[in-house]
Amino acid sequence: MAKRKHIYKVVFHNQGKVYELHAREVSHGQMFGFVELAGIIFGERSAVVVDPSEERLKTEFEGVKRTYIPMHSVVRIDEVDKEGTNKIVSVEAGSANVTPFPMPLYTPSGDSGGS
């Protein structure tokens, strides 16, 4: 029986844009507070029509074996049956009802003296 290959769709925020990537491996990684993506999948395009956002992602992640995304930037991780199109979508101010505010995972107490 052949082992089923997993494909994950990961949606995350990065520099005011929403990235959607497909990867073969997703884990909590060895760096605390980061999600590790490995084996990023890019569709082979034999057609004349080229998606510019996927080409930009291909260029951005060229030669990358693993990438680490801050946990608080991840919006969603789905296991899917087949790969889809990777894309970057700009987040325009006022286009959404709720905008997440990045917060650190660990917030040290600001009071160094005891109370």
Short mmCIF file of C-alpha atoms in Angstrom, two decimals:
data_model
loop_
_atom_site.label_atom_id
_atom_site.label_comp_id
_atom_site.label_asym_id
_atom_site.label_seq_id
_atom_site.Cartn_x
_atom_site.Cartn_y
_atom_site.Cartn_z
CA MET A 1 0.00 0.00 0.00
CA ALA A 2 1.48 3.33 -1.06
CA LYS A 3 1.99 5.97 1.58
CA ARG A 4 -0.23 9.00 1.00
CA LYS A 5 1.64 12.26 0.45
CA HIS A 6 0.29 15.12 2.51
CA ILE A 7 -0.19 18.58 1.03
CA TYR A 8 -0.87 21.57 3.26
CA LYS A 9 -2.22 24.99 2.37
CA VAL A 10 -0.83 27.65 4.71
CA VAL A 11 -2.26 31.17 4.84
CA PHE A 12 -0.27 33.84 6.71
CA HIS A 13 0.35 37.60 6.95
CA ASN A 14 3.67 39.07 5.84
CA GLN A 15 4.44 42.79 5.44
CA GLY A 16 0.86 43.90 4.84
CA LYS A 17 0.03 41.08 2.45
CA VAL A 18 -1.65 37.69 2.82
CA TYR A 19 0.39 34.79 1.45
CA GLU A 20 -1.11 31.44 0.49
CA LEU A 21 1.47 28.67 0.03
CA HIS A 22 1.26 24.92 -0.50
CA ALA A 23 3.87 22.73 1.20
CA ARG A 24 4.57 19.06 1.77
CA GLU A 25 5.67 19.44 5.40
CA VAL A 26 4.37 21.69 8.18
CA SER A 27 5.56 21.46 11.79
CA HIS A 28 6.18 23.55 14.87
CA GLY A 29 9.86 23.37 14.03
CA GLN A 30 12.78 23.68 16.38
CA MET A 31 12.55 27.44 16.83
CA PHE A 32 10.09 28.41 19.54
CA GLY A 33 7.16 30.48 18.25
CA PHE A 34 7.62 29.62 14.57
CA VAL A 35 5.84 27.30 12.14
CA GLU A 36 8.23 25.46 9.82
CA LEU A 37 7.32 24.92 6.15
CA ALA A 38 9.36 22.55 4.00
CA GLY A 39 8.91 21.37 0.44
CA ILE A 40 7.05 24.38 -0.90
CA ILE A 41 5.10 23.29 -3.99
CA PHE A 42 4.91 25.41 -7.12
CA GLY A 43 2.74 24.26 -9.99
CA GLU A 44 4.49 23.53 -13.25
CA ARG A 45 2.96 25.80 -15.83
CA SER A 46 2.99 24.61 -19.42
CA ALA A 47 0.36 27.13 -20.52
CA VAL A 48 1.10 30.51 -22.04
CA VAL A 49 -0.84 32.29 -19.27
CA VAL A 50 1.37 32.94 -16.23
CA ASP A 51 0.10 34.03 -12.81
CA PRO A 52 2.31 36.99 -11.77
CA SER A 53 1.78 36.48 -8.02
CA GLU A 54 2.87 32.84 -8.22
CA GLU A 55 5.91 33.84 -10.28
CA ARG A 56 6.78 36.42 -7.62
CA LEU A 57 6.50 33.76 -4.92
CA LYS A 58 8.65 31.40 -6.98
CA THR A 59 11.33 34.08 -7.20
CA GLU A 60 11.04 34.98 -3.50
CA PHE A 61 11.37 31.36 -2.33
CA GLU A 62 13.89 30.22 -4.97
CA GLY A 63 16.49 27.96 -3.37
CA VAL A 64 14.67 27.87 0.00
CA LYS A 65 14.50 24.40 1.55
CA ARG A 66 12.68 25.45 4.73
CA THR A 67 11.08 28.67 5.86
CA TYR A 68 9.98 29.69 9.34
CA ILE A 69 6.86 31.80 9.82
CA PRO A 70 6.05 33.50 13.13
CA MET A 71 3.20 31.63 14.78
CA HIS A 72 1.14 34.79 15.33
CA SER A 73 1.24 35.53 11.56
CA VAL A 74 -0.43 32.25 10.60
CA VAL A 75 -4.11 32.60 9.76
CA ARG A 76 -4.90 29.03 8.76
CA ILE A 77 -3.35 25.65 7.93
CA ASP A 78 -5.39 23.11 5.92
CA GLU A 79 -4.52 19.63 4.70
CA VAL A 80 -5.77 19.44 1.10
CA ASP A 81 -6.13 16.64 -1.46
CA LYS A 82 -4.22 18.37 -4.26
CA GLU A 83 -2.06 21.41 -4.70
CA GLY A 84 -3.58 24.71 -5.71
CA THR A 85 -2.24 28.04 -6.87
CA ASN A 86 0.07 29.92 -4.54
CA LYS A 87 -0.76 33.60 -4.30
CA ILE A 88 -0.16 36.93 -2.60
CA VAL A 89 -3.10 39.20 -1.84
CA SER A 90 -2.73 42.81 -0.69
CA VAL A 91 -4.65 43.71 2.43
CA GLU A 92 -6.19 47.11 1.91
CA ALA A 93 -7.00 49.28 4.91
CA GLY A 94 -10.72 49.28 5.59
CA SER A 95 -11.43 46.26 3.36
CA ALA A 96 -11.95 43.90 6.29
CA ASN A 97 -14.09 44.18 9.37
CA VAL A 98 -11.34 42.86 11.63
CA THR A 99 -7.63 43.47 11.30
CA PRO A 100 -5.33 41.32 13.46
CA PHE A 101 -2.81 43.23 15.51
CA PRO A 102 0.52 41.37 15.78
CA MET A 103 1.33 40.58 19.39
CA PRO A 104 4.34 38.82 20.88
CA LEU A 105 3.82 35.31 22.22
CA TYR A 106 5.62 36.16 25.44
CA THR A 107 5.01 39.48 27.11
CA PRO A 108 7.53 40.11 29.87
CA SER A 109 6.34 42.06 32.87
CA GLY A 110 7.48 45.67 32.62
CA ASP A 111 7.82 46.05 36.38
CA SER A 112 11.33 45.04 37.47
CA GLY A 113 10.73 46.03 41.10
CA GLY A 114 8.39 43.99 43.25
CA SER A 115 4.96 45.21 44.31
#
